[in-house]
mmCIF file of C-alpha atoms and ligand atoms in Angstrom:
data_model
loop_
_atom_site.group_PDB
_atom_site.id
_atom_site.type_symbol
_atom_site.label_atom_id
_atom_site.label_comp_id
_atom_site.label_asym_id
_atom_site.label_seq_id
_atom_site.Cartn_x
_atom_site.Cartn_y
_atom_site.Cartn_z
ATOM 1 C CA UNK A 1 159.782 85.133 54.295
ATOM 2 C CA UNK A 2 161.115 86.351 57.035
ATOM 3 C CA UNK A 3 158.677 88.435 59.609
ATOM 4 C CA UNK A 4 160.309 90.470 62.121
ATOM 5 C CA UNK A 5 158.828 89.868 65.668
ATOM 6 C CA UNK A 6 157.703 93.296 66.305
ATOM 7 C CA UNK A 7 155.903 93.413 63.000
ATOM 8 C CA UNK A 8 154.048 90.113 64.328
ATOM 9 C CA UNK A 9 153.420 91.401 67.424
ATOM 10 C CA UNK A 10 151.815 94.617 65.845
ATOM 11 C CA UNK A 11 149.765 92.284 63.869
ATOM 12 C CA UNK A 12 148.528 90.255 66.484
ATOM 13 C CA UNK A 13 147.601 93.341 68.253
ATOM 14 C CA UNK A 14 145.738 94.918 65.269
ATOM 15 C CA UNK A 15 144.072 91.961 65.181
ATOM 16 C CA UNK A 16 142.751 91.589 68.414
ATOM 17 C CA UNK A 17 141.470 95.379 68.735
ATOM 18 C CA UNK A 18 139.498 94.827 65.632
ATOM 19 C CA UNK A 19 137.668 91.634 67.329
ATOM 20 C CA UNK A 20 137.821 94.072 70.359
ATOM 21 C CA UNK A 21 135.910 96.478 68.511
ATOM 22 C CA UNK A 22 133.306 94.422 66.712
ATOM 23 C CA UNK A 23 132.646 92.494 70.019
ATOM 24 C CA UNK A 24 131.547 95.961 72.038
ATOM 25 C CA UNK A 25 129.445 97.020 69.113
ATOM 26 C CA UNK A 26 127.444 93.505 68.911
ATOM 27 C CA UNK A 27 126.861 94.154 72.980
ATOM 28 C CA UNK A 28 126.201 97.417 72.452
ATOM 29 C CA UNK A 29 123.390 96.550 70.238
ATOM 30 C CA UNK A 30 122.442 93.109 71.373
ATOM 31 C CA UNK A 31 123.474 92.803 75.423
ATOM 32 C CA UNK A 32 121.718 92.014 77.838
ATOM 33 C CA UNK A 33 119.407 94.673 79.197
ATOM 34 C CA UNK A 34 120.247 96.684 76.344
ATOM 35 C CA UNK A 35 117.542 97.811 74.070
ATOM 36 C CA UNK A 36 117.435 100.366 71.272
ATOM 37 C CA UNK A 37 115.039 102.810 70.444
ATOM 38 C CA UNK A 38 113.433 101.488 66.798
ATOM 39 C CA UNK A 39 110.734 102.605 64.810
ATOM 40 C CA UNK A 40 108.410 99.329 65.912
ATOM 41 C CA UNK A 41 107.674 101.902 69.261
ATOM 42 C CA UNK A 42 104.443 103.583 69.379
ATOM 43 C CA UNK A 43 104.219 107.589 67.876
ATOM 44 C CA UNK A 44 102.673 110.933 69.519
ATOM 45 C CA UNK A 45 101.950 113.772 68.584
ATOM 46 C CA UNK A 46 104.578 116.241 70.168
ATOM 47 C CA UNK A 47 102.140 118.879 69.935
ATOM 48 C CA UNK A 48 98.871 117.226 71.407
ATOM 49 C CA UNK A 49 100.245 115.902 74.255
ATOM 50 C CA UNK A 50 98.267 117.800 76.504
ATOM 51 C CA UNK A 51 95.198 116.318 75.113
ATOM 52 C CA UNK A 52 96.887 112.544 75.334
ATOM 53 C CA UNK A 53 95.052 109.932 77.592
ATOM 54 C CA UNK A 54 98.325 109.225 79.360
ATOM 55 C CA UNK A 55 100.907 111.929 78.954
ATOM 56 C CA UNK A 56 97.856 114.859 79.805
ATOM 57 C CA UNK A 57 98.181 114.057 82.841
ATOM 58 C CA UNK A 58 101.545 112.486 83.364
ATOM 59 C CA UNK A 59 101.999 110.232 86.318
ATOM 60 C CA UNK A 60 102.072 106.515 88.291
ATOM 61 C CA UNK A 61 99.324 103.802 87.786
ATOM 62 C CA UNK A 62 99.375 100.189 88.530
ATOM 63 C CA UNK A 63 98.383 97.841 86.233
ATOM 64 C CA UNK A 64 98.308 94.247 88.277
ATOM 65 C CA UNK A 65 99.961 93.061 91.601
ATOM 66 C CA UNK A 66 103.504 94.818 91.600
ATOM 67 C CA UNK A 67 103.218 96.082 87.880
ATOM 68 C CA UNK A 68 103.270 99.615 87.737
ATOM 69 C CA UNK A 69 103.652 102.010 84.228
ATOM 70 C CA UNK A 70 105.035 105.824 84.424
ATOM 71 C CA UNK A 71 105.056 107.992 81.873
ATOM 72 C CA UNK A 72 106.557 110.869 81.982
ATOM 73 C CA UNK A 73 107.161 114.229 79.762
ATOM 74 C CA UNK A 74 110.587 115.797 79.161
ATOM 75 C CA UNK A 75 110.153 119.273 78.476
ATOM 76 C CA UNK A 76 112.665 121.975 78.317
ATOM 77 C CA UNK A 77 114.435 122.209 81.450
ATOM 78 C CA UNK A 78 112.303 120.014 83.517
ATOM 79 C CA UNK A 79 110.315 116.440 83.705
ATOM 80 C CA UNK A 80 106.824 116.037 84.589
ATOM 81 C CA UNK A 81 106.192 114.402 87.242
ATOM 82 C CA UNK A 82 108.818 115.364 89.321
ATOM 83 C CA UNK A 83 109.958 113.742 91.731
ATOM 84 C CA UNK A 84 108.714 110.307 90.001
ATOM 85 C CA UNK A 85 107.180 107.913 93.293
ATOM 86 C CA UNK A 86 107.105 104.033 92.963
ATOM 87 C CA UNK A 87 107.085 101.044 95.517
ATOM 88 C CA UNK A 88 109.706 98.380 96.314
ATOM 89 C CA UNK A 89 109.495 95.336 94.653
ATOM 90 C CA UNK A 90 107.736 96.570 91.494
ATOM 91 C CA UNK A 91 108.040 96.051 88.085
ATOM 92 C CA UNK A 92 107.891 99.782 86.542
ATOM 93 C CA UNK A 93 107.243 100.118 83.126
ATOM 94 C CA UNK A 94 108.736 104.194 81.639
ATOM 95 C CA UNK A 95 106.870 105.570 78.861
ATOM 96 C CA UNK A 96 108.652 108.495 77.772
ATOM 97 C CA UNK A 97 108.413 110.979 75.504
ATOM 98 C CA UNK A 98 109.509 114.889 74.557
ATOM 99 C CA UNK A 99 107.705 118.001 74.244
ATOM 100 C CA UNK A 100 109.884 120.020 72.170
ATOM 101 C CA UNK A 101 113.490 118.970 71.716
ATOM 102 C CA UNK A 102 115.324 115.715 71.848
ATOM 103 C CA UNK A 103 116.354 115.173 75.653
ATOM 104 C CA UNK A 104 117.390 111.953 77.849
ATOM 105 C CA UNK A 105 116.237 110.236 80.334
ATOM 106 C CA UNK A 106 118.892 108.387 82.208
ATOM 107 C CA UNK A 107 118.664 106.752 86.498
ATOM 108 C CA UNK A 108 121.765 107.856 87.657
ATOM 109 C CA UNK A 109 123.902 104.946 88.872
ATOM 110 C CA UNK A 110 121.778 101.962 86.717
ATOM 111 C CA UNK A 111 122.014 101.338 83.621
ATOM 112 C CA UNK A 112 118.356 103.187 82.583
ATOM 113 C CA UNK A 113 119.067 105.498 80.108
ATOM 114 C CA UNK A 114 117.523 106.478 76.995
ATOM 115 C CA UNK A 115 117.637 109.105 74.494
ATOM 116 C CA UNK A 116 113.517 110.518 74.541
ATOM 117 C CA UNK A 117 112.739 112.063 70.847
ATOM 118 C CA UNK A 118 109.788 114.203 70.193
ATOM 119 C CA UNK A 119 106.856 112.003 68.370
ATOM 120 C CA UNK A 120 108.449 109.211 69.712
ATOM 121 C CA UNK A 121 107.686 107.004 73.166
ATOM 122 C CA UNK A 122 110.857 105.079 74.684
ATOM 123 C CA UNK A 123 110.037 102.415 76.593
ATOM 124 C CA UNK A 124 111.924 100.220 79.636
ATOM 125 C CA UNK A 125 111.085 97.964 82.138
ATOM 126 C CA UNK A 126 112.865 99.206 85.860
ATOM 127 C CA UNK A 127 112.872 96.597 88.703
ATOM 128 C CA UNK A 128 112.538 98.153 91.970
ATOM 129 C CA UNK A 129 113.854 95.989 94.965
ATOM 130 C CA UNK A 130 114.746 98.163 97.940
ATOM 131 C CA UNK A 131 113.504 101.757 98.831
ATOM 132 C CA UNK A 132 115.591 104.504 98.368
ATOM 133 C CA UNK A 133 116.056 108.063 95.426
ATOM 134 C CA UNK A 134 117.507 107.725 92.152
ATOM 135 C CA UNK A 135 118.131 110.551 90.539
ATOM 136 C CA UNK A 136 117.194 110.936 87.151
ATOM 137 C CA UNK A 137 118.931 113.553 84.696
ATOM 138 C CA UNK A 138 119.388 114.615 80.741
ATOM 139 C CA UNK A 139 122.140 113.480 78.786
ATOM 140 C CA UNK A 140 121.412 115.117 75.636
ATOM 141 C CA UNK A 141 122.241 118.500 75.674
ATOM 142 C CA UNK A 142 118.995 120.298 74.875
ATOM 143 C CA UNK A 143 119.874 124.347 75.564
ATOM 144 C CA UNK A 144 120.912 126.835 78.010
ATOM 145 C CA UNK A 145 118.913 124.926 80.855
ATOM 146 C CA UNK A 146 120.288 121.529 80.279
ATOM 147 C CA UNK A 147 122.735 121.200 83.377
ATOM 148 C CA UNK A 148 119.776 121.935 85.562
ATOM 149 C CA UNK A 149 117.620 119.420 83.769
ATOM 150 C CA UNK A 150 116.635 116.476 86.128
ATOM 151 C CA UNK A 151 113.960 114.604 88.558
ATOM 152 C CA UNK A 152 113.691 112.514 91.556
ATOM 153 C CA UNK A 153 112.883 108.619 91.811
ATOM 154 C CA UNK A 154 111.494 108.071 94.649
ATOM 155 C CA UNK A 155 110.973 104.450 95.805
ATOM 156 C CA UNK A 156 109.483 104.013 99.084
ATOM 157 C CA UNK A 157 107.933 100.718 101.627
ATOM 158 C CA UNK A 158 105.170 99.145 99.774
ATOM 159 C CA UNK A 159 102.797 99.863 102.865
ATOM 160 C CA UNK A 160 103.779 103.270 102.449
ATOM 161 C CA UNK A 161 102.232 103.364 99.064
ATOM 162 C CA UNK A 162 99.457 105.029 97.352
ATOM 163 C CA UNK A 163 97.532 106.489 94.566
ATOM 164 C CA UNK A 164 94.853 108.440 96.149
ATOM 165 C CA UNK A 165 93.541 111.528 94.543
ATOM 166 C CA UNK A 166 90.817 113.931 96.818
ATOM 167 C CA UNK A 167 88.721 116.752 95.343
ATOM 168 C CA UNK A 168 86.437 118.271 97.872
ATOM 169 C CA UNK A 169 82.925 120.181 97.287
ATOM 170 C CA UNK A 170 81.896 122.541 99.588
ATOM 171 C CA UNK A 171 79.471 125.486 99.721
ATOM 172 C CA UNK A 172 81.320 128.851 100.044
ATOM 173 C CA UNK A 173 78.559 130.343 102.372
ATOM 174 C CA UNK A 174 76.156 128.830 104.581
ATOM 175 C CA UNK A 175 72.878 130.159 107.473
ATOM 176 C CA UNK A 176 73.814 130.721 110.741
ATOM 177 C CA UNK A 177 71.274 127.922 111.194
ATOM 178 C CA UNK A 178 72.098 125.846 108.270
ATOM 179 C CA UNK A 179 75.094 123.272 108.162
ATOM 180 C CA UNK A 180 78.172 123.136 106.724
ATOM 181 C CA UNK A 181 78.696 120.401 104.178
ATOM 182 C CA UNK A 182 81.996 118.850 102.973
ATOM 183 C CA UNK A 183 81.813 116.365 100.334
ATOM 184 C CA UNK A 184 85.506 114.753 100.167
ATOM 185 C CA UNK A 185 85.667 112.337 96.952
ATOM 186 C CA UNK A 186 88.642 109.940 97.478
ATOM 187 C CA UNK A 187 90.089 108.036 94.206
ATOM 188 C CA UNK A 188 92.126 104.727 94.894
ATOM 189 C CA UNK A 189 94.519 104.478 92.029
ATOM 190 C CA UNK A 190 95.556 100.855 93.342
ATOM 191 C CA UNK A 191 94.642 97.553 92.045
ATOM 192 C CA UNK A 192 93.892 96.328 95.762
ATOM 193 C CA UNK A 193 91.271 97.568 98.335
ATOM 194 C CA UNK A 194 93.175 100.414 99.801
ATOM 195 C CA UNK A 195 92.044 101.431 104.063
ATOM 196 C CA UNK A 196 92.777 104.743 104.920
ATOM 197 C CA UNK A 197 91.692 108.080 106.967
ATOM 198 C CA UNK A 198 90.755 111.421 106.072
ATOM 199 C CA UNK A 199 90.584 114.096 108.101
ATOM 200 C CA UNK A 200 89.219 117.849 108.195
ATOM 201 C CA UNK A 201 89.116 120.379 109.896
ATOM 202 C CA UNK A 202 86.153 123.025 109.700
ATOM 203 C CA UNK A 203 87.124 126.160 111.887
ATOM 204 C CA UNK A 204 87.990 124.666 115.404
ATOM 205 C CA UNK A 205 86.515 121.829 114.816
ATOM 206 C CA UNK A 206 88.054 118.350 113.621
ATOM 207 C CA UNK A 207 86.637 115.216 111.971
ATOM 208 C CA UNK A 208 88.237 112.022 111.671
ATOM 209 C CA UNK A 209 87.182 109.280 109.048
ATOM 210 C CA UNK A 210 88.156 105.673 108.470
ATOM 211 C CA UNK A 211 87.813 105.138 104.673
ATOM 212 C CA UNK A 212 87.584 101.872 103.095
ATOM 213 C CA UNK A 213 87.963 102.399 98.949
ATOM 214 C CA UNK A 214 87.789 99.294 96.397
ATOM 215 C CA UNK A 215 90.541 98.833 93.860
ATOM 216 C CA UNK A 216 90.578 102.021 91.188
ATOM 217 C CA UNK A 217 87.327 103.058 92.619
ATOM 218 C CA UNK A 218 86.582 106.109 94.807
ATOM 219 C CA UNK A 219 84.388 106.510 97.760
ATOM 220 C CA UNK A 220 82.312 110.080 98.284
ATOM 221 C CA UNK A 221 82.756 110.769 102.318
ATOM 222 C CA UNK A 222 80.228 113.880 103.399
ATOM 223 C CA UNK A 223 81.480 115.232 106.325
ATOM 224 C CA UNK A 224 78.918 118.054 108.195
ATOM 225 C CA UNK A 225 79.611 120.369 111.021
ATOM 226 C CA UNK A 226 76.627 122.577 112.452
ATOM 227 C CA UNK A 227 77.079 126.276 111.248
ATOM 228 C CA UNK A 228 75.753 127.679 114.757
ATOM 229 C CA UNK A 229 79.135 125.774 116.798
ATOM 230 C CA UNK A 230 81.390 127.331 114.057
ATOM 231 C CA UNK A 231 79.760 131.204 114.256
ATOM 232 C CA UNK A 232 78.964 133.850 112.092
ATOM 233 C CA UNK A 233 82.059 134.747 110.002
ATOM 234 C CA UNK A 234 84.610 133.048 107.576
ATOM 235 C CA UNK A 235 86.178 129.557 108.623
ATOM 236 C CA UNK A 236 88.985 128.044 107.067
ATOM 237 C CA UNK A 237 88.687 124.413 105.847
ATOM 238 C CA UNK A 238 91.027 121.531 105.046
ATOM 239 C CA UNK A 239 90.791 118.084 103.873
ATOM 240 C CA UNK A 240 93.153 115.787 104.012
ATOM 241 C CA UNK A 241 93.914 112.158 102.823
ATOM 242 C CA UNK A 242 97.472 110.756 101.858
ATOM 243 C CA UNK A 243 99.169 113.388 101.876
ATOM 244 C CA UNK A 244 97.086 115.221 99.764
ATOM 245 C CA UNK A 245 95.322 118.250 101.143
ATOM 246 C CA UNK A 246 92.222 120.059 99.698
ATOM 247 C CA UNK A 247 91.927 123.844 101.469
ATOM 248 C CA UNK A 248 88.975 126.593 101.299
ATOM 249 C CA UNK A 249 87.125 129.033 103.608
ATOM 250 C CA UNK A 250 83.241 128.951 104.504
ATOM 251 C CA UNK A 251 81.226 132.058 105.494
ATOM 252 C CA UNK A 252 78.408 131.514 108.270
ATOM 253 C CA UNK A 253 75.625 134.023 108.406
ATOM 254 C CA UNK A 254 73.217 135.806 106.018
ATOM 255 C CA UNK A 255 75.854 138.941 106.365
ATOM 256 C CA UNK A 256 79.191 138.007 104.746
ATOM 257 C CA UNK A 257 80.727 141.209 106.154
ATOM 258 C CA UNK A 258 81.416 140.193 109.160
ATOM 259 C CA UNK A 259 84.794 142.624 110.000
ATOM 260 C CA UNK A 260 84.892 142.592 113.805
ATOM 261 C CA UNK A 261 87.154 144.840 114.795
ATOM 262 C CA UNK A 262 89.694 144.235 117.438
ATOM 263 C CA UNK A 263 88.968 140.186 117.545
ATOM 264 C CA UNK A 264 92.719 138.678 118.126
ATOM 265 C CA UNK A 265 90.705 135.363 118.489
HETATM 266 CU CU1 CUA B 1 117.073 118.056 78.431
HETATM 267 CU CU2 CUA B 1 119.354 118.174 78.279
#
């Protein structure tokens, strides 16, 4: 039989895009770095995630030297947290789950992206070498708000790093004689001893404190000005640690109305 050489050629080609096509779907399923979302991932309950230990209050922790795990919530048009702040040369481990709808999650420029299903938690493992922002957006289109839908990576120095939290107690009115008292409760989220200063300021007046807080520990720091320096009337407070800043206001004197007129002080 006698096989024209176009019709061979035609066959060889045939042939060769049907390897062609078997051989991306085997790496699409099996490649390297290339993972699947299955049903052996853990469940949650779309509509309790409020109440979960770890979605509640979505966020950063670190879990040993350089291992860190973020989970995050996509929601309808937005994820929480946003932006998303990790250190160089970590090992971050995304937990991510949906809301409502069936969104994405997907690092623009790497190959991180997976498809985040209500009741379900997707899962990868993101080496961070060198600092820099990633931006992170939805792929699945999930309504009117979808183009919008995206976040921030943010990876900065490792010494630049932290996980401190700060929730100050103070009274809201205090003598003219008495003292005012700042309690400033400062969380370590870190694995390691983390060294660090928090400062306030109570009316004019400015304190300065050199913190020293254990690995996921916290340290109570009371910091007391005398009521008679600051003078009858409100004073603004503010704590701050981090980054993070704690603000309130502190009336001095048995009369709270104190409304002096014409003081441009
Ligand atoms: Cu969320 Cu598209």
């Amino acid at each position: 039989m006698n096989v024209h050489s176009y019709e061979k050629l035609w066959l060889v080609a045939a042939m060769l895009l049907i390897v062609g096509f078997i051989a991306t779907i085997t790496y699409g399923s099996v490649g390297i770095g290339i993972a699947m979302i299955d049903d052996s991932q853990e469940t949650i309950d779309p509509n309790e995630i409020s109440d979960h230990e770890d979605f509640g209050d979505p966020g950063v922790e670190q879990v040993a030297e350089n291992e860190y795990e973020a989970h995050v919530v996509a929601r309808s048009f937005a994820f929480r947290p946003d932006p998303i702040e990790v250190p160089a040369n970590s090992d971050v481990t995304f937990y991510v789950t949906s809301g409502d709808v069936i969104h994405s999650f997907s690092v623009v420029g790497t190959n991180v992206n997976t498809m985040v299903i209500p009741g379900e938690i997707s899962s990868m493992t993101v080496e961070f070498d060198d600092p820099g922002e990633y931006g992170v957006i939805c792929n699945e289109y999930c309504g009117s708000g979808h183009h919008g839908m995206e976040s921030q990576i943010q990876v900065v120095p490792e010494n630049e790093f932290d996980l401190t939290e700060l929730a100050v107690e103070a009274d809201e009115s205090v003598a003219a004689d008495g003292e005012v008292t700042l309690t400033a409760t400062v969380t370590n989220g870190l694995v390691e001893t983390h060294e660090t200063t928090l400062e306030a300021e109570i009316g004019d007046e400015t304190l300065e404190e050199e913190v020293t807080i254990d690995g996921s520990d916290s340290e109570a720091v009371t910091l007391t000005v005398d009521a008679a320096t600051l003078g009858e009337g409100e004073h603004d407070w503010s704590v701050a640690v981090d980054g993070e800043t704690e603000r309130g206001d502190v009336t001095v004197g048995s009369d709270a109305d104190t409304d002096t007129e014409g003081n441009d002080d």
